[in-house]
Each structure stands twice: as C-alpha cells, then as structure tokens.
Short mmCIF file of C-alpha atoms and ligand atoms in Angstrom, two decimals:
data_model
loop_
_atom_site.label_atom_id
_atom_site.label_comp_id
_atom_site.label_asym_id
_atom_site.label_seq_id
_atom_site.Cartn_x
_atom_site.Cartn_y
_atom_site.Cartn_z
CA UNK A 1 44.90 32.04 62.71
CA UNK A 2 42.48 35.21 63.91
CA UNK A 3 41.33 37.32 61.37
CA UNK A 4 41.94 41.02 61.52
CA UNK A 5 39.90 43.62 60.12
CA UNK A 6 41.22 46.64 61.34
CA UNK A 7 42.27 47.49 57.93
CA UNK A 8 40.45 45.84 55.07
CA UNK A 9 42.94 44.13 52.98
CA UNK A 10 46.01 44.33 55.31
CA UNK A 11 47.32 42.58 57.95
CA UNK A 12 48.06 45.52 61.44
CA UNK A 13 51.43 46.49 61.93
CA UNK A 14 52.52 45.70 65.42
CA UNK A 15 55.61 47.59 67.08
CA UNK A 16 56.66 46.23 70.33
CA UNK A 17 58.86 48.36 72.65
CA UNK A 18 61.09 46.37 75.25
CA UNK A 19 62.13 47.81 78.85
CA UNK A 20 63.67 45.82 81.65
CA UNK A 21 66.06 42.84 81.30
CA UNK A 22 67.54 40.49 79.26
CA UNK A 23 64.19 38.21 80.31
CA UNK A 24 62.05 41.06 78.97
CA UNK A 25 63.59 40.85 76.00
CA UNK A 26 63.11 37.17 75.14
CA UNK A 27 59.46 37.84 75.78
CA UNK A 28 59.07 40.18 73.38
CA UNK A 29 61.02 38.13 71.01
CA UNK A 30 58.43 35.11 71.75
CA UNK A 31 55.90 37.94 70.85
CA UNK A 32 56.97 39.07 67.80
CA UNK A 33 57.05 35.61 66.73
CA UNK A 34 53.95 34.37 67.77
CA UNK A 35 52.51 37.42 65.78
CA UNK A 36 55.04 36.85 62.74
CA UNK A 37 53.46 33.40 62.56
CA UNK A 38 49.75 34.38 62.59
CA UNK A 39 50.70 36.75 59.74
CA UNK A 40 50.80 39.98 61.29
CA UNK A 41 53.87 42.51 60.53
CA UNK A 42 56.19 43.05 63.46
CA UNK A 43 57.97 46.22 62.80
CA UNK A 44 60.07 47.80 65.87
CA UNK A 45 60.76 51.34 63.40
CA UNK A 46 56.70 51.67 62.26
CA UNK A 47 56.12 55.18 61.98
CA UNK A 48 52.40 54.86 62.43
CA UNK A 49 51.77 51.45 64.08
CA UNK A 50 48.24 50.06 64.04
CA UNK A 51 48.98 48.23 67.69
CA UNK A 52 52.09 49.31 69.87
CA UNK A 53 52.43 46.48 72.46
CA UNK A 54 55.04 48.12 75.43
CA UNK A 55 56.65 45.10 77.57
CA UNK A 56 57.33 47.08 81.26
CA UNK A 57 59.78 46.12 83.43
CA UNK A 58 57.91 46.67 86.93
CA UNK A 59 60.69 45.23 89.02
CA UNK A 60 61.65 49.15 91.03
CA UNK A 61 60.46 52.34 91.54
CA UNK A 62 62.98 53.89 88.59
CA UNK A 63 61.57 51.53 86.40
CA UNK A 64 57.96 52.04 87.09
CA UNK A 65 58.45 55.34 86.52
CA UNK A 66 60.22 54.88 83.28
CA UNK A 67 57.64 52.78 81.60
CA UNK A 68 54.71 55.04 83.13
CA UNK A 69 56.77 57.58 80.49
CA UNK A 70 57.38 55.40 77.49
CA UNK A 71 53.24 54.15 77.89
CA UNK A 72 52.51 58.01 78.07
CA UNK A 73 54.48 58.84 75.25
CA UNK A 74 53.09 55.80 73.00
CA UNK A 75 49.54 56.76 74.24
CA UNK A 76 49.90 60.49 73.04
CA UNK A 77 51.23 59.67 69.49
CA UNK A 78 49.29 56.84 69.17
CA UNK A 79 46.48 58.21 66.95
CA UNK A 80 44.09 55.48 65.18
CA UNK A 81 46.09 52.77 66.56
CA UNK A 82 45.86 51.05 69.58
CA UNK A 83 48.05 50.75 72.86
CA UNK A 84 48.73 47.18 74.85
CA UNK A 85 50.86 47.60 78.17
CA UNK A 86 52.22 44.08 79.12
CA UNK A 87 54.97 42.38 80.98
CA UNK A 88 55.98 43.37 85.10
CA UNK A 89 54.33 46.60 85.50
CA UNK A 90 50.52 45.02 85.34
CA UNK A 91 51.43 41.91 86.44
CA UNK A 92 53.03 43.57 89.70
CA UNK A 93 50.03 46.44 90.43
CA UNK A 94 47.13 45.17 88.91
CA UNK A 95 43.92 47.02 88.86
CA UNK A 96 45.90 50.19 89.28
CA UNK A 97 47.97 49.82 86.18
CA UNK A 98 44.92 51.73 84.89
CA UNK A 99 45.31 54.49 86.92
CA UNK A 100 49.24 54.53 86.45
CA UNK A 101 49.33 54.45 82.69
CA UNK A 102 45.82 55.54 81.38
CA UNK A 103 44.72 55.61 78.38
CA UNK A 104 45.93 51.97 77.14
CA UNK A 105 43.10 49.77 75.14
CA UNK A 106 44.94 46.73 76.93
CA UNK A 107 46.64 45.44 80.09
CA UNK A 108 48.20 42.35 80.31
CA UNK A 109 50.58 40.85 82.37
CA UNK A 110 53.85 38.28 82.03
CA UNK A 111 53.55 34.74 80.52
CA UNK A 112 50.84 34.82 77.89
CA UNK A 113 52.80 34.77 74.59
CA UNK A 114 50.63 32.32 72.91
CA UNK A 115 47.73 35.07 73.29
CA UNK A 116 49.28 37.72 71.79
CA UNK A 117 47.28 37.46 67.90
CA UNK A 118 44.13 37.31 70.26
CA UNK A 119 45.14 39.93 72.65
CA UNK A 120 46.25 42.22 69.48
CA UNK A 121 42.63 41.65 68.02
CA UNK A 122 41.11 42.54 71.31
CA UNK A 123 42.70 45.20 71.64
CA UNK A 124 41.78 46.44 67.90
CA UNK A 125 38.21 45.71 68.42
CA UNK A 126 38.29 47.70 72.11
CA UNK A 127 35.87 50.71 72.60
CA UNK A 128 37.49 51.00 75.79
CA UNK A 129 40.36 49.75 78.06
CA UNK A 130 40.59 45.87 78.48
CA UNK A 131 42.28 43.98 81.75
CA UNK A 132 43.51 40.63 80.37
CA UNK A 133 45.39 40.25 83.76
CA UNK A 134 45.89 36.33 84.79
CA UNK A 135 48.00 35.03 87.62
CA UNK A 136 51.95 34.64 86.40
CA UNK A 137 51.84 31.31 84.38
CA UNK A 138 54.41 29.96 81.77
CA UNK A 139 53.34 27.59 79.00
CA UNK A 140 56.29 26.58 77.28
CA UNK A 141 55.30 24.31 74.71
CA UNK A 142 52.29 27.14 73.58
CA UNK A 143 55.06 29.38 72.43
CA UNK A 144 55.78 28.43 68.72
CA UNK A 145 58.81 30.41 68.06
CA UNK A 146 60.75 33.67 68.54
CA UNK A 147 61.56 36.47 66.23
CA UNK A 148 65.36 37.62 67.61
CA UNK A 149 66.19 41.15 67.93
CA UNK A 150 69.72 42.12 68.32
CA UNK A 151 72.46 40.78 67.04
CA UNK A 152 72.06 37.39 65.71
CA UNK A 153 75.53 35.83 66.88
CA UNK A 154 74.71 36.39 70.45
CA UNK A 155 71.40 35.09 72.09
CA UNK A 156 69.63 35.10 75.42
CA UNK A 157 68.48 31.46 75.73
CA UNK A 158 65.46 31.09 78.84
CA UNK A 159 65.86 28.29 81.01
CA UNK A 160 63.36 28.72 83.52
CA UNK A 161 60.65 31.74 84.65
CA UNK A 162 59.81 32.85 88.28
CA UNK A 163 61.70 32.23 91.27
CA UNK A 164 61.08 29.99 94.58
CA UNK A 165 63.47 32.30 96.82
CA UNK A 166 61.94 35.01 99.39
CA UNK A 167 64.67 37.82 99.67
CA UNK A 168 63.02 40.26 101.26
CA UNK A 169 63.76 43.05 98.96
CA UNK A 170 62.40 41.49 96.11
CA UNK A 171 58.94 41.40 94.50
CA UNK A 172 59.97 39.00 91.78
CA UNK A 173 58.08 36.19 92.82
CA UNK A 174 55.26 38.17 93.12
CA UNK A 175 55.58 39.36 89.85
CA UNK A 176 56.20 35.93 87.86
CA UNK A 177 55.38 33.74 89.92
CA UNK A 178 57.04 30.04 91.29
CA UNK A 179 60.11 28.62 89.38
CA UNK A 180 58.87 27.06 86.35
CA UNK A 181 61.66 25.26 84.30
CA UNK A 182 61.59 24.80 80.46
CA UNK A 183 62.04 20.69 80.06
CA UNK A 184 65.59 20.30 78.92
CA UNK A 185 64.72 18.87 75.05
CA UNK A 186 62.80 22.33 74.53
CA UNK A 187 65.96 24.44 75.84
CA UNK A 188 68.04 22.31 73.52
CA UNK A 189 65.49 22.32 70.50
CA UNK A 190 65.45 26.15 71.41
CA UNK A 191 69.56 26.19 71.23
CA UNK A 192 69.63 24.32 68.06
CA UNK A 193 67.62 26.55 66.17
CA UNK A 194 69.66 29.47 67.57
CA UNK A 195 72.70 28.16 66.27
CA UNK A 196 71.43 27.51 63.16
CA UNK A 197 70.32 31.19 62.50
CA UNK A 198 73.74 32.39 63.28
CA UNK A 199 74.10 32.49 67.55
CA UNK A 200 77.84 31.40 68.90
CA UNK A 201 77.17 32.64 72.14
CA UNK A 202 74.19 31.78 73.82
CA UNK A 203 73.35 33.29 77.44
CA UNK A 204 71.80 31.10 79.65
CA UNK A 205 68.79 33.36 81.81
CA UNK A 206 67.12 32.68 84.99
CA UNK A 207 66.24 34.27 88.28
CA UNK A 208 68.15 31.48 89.44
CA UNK A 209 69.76 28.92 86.86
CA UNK A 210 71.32 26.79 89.10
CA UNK A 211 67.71 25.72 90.80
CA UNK A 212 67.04 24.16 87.58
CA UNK A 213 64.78 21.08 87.12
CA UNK A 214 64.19 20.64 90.88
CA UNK A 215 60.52 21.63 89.60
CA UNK A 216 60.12 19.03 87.18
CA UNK A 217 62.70 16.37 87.52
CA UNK A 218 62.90 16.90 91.10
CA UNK A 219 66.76 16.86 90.76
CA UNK A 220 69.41 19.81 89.94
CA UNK A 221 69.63 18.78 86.30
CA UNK A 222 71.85 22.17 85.42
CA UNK A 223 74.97 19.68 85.29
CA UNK A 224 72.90 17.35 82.33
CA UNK A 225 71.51 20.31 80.89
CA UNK A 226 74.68 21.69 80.14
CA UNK A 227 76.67 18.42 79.44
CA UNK A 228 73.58 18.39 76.68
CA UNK A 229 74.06 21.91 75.01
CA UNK A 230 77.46 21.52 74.82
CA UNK A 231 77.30 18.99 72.07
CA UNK A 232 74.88 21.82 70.31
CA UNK A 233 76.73 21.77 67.30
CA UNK A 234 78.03 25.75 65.78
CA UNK A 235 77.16 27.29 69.92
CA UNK A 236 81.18 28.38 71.00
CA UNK A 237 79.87 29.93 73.89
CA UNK A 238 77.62 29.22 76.69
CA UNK A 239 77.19 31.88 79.79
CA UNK A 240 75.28 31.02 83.16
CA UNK A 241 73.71 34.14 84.17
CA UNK A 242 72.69 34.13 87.75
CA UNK A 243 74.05 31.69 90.04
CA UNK A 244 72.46 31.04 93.49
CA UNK A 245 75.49 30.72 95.78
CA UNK A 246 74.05 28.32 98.05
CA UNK A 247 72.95 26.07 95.25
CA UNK A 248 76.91 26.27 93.64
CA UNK A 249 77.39 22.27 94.03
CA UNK A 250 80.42 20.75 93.13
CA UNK A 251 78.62 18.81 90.23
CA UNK A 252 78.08 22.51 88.57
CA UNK A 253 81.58 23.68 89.28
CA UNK A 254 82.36 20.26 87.54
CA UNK A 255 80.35 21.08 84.60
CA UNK A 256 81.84 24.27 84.26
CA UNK A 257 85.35 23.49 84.70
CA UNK A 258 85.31 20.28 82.06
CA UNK A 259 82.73 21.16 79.25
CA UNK A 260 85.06 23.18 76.78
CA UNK A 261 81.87 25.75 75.62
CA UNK A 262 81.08 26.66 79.23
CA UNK A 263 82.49 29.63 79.66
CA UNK A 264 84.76 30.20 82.96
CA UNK A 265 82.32 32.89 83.75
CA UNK A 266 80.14 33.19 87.37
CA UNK A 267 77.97 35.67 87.72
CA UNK A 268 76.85 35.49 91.27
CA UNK A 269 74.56 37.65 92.87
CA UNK A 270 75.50 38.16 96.31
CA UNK A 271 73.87 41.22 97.65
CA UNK A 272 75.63 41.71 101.01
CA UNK A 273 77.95 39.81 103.10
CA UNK A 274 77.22 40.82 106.43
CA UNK A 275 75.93 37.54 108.36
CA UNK A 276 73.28 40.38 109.88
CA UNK A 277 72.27 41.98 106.68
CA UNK A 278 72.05 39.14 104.60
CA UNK A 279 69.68 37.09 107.49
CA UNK A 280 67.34 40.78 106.80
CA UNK A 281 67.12 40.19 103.27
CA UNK A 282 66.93 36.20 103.70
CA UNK A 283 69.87 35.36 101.99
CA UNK A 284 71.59 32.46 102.75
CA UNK A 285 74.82 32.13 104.06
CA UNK A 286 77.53 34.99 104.61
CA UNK A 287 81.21 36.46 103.70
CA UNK A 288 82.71 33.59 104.73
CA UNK A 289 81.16 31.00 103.30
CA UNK A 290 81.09 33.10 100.12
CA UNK A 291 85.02 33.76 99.90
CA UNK A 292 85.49 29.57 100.67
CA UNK A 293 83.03 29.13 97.79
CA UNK A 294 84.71 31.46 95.22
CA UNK A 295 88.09 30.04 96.42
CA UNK A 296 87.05 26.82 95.64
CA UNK A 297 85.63 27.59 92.20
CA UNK A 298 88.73 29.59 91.35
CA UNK A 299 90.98 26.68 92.26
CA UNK A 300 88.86 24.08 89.96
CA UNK A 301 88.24 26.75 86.90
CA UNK A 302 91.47 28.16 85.48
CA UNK A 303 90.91 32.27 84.65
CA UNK A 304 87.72 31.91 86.66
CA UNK A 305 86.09 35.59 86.18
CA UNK A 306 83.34 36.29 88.98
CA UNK A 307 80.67 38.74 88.95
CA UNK A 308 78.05 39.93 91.25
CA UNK A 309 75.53 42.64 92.85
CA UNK A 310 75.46 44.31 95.72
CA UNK A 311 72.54 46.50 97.60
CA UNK A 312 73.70 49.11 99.90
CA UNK A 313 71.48 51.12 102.38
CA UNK A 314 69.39 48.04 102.67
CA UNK A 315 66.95 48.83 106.11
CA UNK A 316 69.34 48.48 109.29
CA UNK A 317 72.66 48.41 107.82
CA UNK A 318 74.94 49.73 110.31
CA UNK A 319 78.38 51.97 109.12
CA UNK A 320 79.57 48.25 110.43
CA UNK A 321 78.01 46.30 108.44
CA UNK A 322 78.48 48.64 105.17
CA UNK A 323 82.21 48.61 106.15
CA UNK A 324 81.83 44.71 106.65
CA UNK A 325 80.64 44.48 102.98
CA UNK A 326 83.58 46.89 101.39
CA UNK A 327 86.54 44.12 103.15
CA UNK A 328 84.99 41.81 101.78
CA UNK A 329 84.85 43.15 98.22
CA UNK A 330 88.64 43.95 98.72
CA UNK A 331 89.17 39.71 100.02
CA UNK A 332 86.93 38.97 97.21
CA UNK A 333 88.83 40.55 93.89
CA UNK A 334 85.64 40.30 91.97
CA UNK A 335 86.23 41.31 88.38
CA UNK A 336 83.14 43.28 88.06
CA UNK A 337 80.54 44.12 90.97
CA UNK A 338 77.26 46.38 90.13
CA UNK A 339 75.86 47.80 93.23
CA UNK A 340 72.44 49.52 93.98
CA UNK A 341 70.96 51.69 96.40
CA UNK A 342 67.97 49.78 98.50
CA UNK A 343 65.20 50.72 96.46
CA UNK A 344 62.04 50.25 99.23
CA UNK A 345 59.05 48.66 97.13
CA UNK A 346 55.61 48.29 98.68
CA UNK A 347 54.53 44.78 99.34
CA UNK A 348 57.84 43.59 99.90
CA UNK A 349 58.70 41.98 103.39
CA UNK A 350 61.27 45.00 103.86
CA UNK A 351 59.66 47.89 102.69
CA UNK A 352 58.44 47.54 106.36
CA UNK A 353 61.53 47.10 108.28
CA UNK A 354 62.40 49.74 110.70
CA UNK A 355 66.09 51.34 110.28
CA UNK A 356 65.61 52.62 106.63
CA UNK A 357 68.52 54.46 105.74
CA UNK A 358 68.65 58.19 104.81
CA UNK A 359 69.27 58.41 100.62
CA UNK A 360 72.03 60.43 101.31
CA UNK A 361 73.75 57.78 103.01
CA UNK A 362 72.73 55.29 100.36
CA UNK A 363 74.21 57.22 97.89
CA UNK A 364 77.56 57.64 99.40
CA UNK A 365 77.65 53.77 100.31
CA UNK A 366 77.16 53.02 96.98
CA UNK A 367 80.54 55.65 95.58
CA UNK A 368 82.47 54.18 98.67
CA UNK A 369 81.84 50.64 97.63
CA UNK A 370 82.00 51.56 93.48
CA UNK A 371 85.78 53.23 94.69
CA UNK A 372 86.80 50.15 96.01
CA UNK A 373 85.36 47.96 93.61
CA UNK A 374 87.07 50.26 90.81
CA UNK A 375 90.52 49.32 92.08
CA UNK A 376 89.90 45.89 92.65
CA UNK A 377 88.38 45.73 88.37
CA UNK A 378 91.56 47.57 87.49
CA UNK A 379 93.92 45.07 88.76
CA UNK A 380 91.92 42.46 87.89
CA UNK A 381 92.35 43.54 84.11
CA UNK A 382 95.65 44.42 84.50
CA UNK A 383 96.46 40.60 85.27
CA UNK A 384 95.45 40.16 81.41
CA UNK A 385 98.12 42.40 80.40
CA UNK A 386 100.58 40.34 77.82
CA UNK A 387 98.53 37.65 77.66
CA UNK A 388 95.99 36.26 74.52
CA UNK A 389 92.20 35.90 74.62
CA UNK A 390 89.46 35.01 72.20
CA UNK A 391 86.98 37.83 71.56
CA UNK A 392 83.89 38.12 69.90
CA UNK A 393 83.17 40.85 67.53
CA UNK A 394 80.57 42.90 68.21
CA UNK A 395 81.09 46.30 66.38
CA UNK A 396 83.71 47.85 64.04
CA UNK A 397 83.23 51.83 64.77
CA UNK A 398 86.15 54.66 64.09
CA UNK A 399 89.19 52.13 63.92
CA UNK A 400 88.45 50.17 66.43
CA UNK A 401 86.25 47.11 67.08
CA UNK A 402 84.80 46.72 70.28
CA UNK A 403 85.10 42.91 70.99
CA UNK A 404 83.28 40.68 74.49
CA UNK A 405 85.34 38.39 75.47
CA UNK A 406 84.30 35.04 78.09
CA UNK A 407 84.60 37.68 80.95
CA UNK A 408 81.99 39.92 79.35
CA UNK A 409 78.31 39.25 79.58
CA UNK A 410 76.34 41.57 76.97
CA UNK A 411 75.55 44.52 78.17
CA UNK A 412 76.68 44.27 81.47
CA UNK A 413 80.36 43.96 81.24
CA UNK A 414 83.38 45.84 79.85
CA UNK A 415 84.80 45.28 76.05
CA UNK A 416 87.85 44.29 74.86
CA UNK A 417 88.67 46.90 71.93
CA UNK A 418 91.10 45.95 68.92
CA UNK A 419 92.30 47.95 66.59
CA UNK A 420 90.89 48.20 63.14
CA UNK A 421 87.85 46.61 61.44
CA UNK A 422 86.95 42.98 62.15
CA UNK A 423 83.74 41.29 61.25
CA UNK A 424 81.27 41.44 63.42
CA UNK A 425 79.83 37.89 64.92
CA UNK A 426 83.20 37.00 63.71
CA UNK A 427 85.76 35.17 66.68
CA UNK A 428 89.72 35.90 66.99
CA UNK A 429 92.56 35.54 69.05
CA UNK A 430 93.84 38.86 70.50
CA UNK A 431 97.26 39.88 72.90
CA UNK A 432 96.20 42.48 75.66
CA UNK A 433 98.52 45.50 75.62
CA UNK A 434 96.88 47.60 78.18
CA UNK A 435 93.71 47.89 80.19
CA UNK A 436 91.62 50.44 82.30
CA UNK A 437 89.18 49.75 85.21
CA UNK A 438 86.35 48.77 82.95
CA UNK A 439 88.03 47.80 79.29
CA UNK A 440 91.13 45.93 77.72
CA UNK A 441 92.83 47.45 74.67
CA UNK A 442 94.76 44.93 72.26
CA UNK A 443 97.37 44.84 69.75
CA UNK A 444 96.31 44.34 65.88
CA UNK A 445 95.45 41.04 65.73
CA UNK A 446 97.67 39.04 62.66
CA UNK A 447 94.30 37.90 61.07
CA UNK A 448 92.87 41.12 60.94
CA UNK A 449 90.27 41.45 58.06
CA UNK A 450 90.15 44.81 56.71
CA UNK A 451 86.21 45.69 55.84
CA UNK A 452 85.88 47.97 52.83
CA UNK A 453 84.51 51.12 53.14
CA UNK A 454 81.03 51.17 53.05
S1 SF4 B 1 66.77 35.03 94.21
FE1 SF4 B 1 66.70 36.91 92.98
S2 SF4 B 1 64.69 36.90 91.94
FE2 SF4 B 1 64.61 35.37 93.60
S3 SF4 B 1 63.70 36.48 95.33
FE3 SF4 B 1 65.94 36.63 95.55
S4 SF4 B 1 66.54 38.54 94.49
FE4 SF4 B 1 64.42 38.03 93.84
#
C-alpha cells in the first residue's frame, strides 16, 4: 500500500465524478475500490477534495464537449487539490487531451484500475501535468474489488471490455481496444458478491455480450455463462444489455427462453435497416433478416420485450432509405427504440464518406422516426393493460412508487408507477390499469407496505 503525504497524518480524500455509460460507471466503481482498499477516503459529496479523479465519456462530440466542462469546472474550484482526467476522452485524443482540458495534474486513459493509489500519488506529488496514457488494456484479475454507487439492489455486472466489430461510425474500438472477456468464474465470483451485498437484478454489460468467450475459450460461452449465474443464489434478475444480431444463435435464445432469472428482455442494437445503409456503416445483415430474427425470438420467449437504437442522417441516406427504416420500425413493434442523429467523429471510417446529410434533415428524421416509434411504444404498453407483472421498487416519492419491471433496463426504459409507498429494492406483483407511450400505471397492490413518515 503507497504512502501518501499530502497531508501529514491523513489519508487524501478522493472524489470521483462519472460521465458516460453504464461501463463508465463500473470503472469508477473498480476505482473507488481499489482506493478504498489502499486506505484512501472515497467521498463523491467532498466539499474540498484533495484529488478529484473525472472518468470522461469520449465516445461523441456532445460528450466531449460535456466533460471538457465538468474538467473545467473541477479545475477552477479545485484549489490545493489536484485534478486526474481519465476514462474515453484521453484514451480517444491523446496528446491533445492537454490542450482540450488544461490545467489537469493527470491524464490517463481506460483500463488501469489497479493503478489508481499510484496514479492518485502521482498526481499529488505533480509540479506539473502528467500523461499516464497506455494503449486500452484490461487486467481483470488486478482489480481487487468495487465500491458500488447507486442503488444496491440493482447492479451493472461487466462481462467483457472493447469490441472486435468495425461499424463505421464508431470509434469504440479505438477507444478500448479488442474484445477482452472476463473468464466466467470471475463474472460469477463478481455476481456472488453482488448478491450478497443486496443486488436482485444484475445487468449484464458489453459492447457486445453475445461475442462472449470467443476470445478466450474460443467458443460463444454466453449460453454456459448464463446457465452458471442463474444458479447465483439471492440474483432474481439477470438483463443482457447489447445483443449483436448476427451473433443471436439459437443456443442464446435457448438460454433465454428456459433459465427462469433471464429476463425476457433483448436489447438489440440495430442502427438501420436499409440493406444500403447498414453495408455503409458495416453492419451485418438487413430488415429482413432482422424482422425473421425477432419473429423467431418472440415465438420461443413468451412476453418477449425488444429494444434497440437507431442512427438517422447517417452519410448517404436517401429520403428512401430513411423511409425504408420508419416501415420497418412500424413491422417491427419494438417496445422501446432510442434514435440518434449521425454524429460525424474524426478518425472514424465515415466521418469521410461523401453524402453527409444537412442537420436539419437529421433532426427531422430523427422526430419522424421518434413519431412513429411513439405509437408503436403506446400500443405496445397498452397490450399490458389488465394484466399482472412483477416490479422492482426503485423509489417511493409523493404517493407513488416508481417501480422497473423485466421490460425496463435502468435508466433507459420507462417505469411502472404504483400507488403508495413500497420499499424500495423490495419485489411485488402488480395489475396494470392504464399506460402511456413511455410508462404503466397500476392498481394498489394487496401487499402494499405502508412506510412511515419519515
Ligand atoms: S458493435 Fe457497437 S461498439 Fe462495436 S464497433 Fe459497432 S457500434 Fe461500436
């Protein structure tokens, strides 16, 4: 364990501030618990932190620009303390990250948890700014253990890190690097000692979960890692975030359809379906093959909810194609779809691509495809009308609760809101009385538990 000396006599307080995705977030976590365990204080509400560590999310422009403001912002008010920028951002531009976000004592980029209590000392002892830059690599077994933030009864659970795919709009693989799975006993050790500090619902993450274990046992093992968690004993829930839709075998519809804590819940990532658009991008397949696959996943997994992305305005798409992708979103009666407008990023295969499409069209692509999409999510919640579900608590707040249910990822997805106060973390049995495009509203449920004030 380092010794620090910033302060004589007390250990530095370390506040770390997460942007980006769920993945992000599980960083920091490993972070906060590497530090926790070398004896440091990891406080996200310090006042007057002796290190702020900010995690970027470096993934598009919006979100460089966002953590260019939240680095600023910590580098202003940062006063005798220091300032590490980690994560996407300065693992994506490098050298520049300098130039970007000055003022920093420390760059680093994604996969170096283990480092941190060195990093935070380097970065304490740094008369001036430090690059601690390496090429994207992920060392599971270094990372000793992870200090959760959120709500305990729900829990992002890493399978893998980087991604082996080329879309051409995406500078992921840049960023982190080749898929590198976590071996399936540390993923299980991992869910084991979620569920025994209080997670039900754990959230599988991955660029792309179903290419898991081709890497290192040179097999899909997705199917045996799941058959595995599922005997993880207090874990209700388990989501797959992030389906590849060429890589949807019948082995993982299998899993998912027989092992009772898989949740019927795909979220699939799709993009486009235009056979043109998607060979641009270098996605596989197209509509068809994608309505054939969903068909067949909805006929072998009762209730079956599907989610996925789309990008609109990507370079070259024609009023065709765009018009291509909104029949298809009516055929496919997804129960949620996000879209986003093409976001060109330098060093990307596209960013190049001649036909880039005015914003202004982008942006009315996207409302014509989030119109359509809104009436498809409306009667696909209006199917659960009259019927029961089991929700998970989240948050008791004026009367009601708002509840997830299996067809709501965190964050992502709509709620399920019952009346009156249930226990949060807690798991019930509702009856849908009414719904809206996004949300389902239930009757009291019979075992309500009334909180007491206060
Ligand atoms: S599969 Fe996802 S993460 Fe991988 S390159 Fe394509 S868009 Fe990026």
């Amino acid at each position: 364990v380092p010794q620090y000396a910033a302060v004589p006599g007390k250990q530095p307080v370390v506040r770390i501030v997460t942007l980006g995705c769920a993945k992000n977030q599980v960083d920091s976590e490993e972070i906060a618990g590497v530090l926790r365990d070398a004896g440091l204080e990891v406080d996200a509400a310090a006042a007057r932190p002796d290190v702020t560590i900010v995690n970027t999310c470096g993934f598009l422009q919006a979100s460089k620009e966002e953590a260019a403001e939240v680095i600023r912002k910590a580098v202003r008010s940062k006063g005798r303390g220091k300032v590490i920028v980690a994560g996407c951002l300065p693992q994506r531009i490098g050298g520049d990250i300098a130039r970007v976000a000055p003022g920093a004592d420390l760059y680093a980029g994604v996969g170096q948890m283990a480092r941190f209590p060195e990093l935070v000392q380097r970065a304490l002892d740094a008369d001036g700014p430090v690059h601690e830059i390496e090429p994207p690599h992920h060392r599971w077994a270094a990372v000793t253990s992870r200090a959760r933030a959120g709500s305990p009864w729900s829990a992002y659970l890493k399978v893998s890190e980087g991604c082996d795919h080329r879309c051409s709009f995406c500078a992921i693989p840049a960023i982190r690097g080749p898929h590198v799975s976590k071996p399936i006993e540390r993923v299980v050790e991992e869910a084991r000692h979620l569920a025994a500090t209080g997670a039900v619902e754990l959230n599988l993450v991955a660029q792309d979960v179903t290419h898991y274990g081709f890497d290192i046992y040179r097999e899909a093992a997705l199917p045996r890692l799941l058959r595995e968690l599922d005997a993880v004993e207090g874990v209700a829930w388990i989501r797959l975030l992030y389906l590849y839709p060429s890589r949807v075998t019948p082995e993982v519809v299998e899993a998912m359809a027989t092992l009772p804590k898989v949740l019927p819940y795909a979220d699939i990532p799709l993009q486009h379906a235009h056979p043109d658009t998607l060979r641009r991008m270098r996605r596989p397949w197209e509509g068809e093959r994608y309505l054939r696959l969903i068909e067949r996943m909805r006929a072998a997994i009762p209730d079956l909810a599907v989610r996925t992305t789309f990008i609109v305005g990507f370079p070259g798409e024609t009023e065709r194609e765009f018009e291509h992708l909104l029949d298809f979103a009516r055929e496919a009666r997804f129960d949620r779809a996000g879209a986003f407008v093409y976001s060109r990023e330098p060093g990307t295969p596209s960013h190049d691509m001649p036909g880039q499409v005015p914003a202004k069209v982008k942006r009315q692509r996207l409302e014509r495809l989030m119109r359509v999409q809104a009436g498809v999510s409306l009667e696909r919640n209006r199917a659960w009308t009259g019927r029961d579900m089991r929700v998970l608590a989240e948050e008791a707040r004026d009367g009601w609760t708002a509840c997830r249910s299996f067809r709501d990822a965190p964050e992502v997805d709509g709620l399920v809101l019952v009346p009156g106060a249930l226990r949060p973390g807690s798991m019930t049995t509702v009856r849908i009385e009414r719904t809206d495009v996004h949300d389902l509203y239930a009757a009291p449920p019979r075992n309500l538990v009334r909180m007491r004030p206060g």
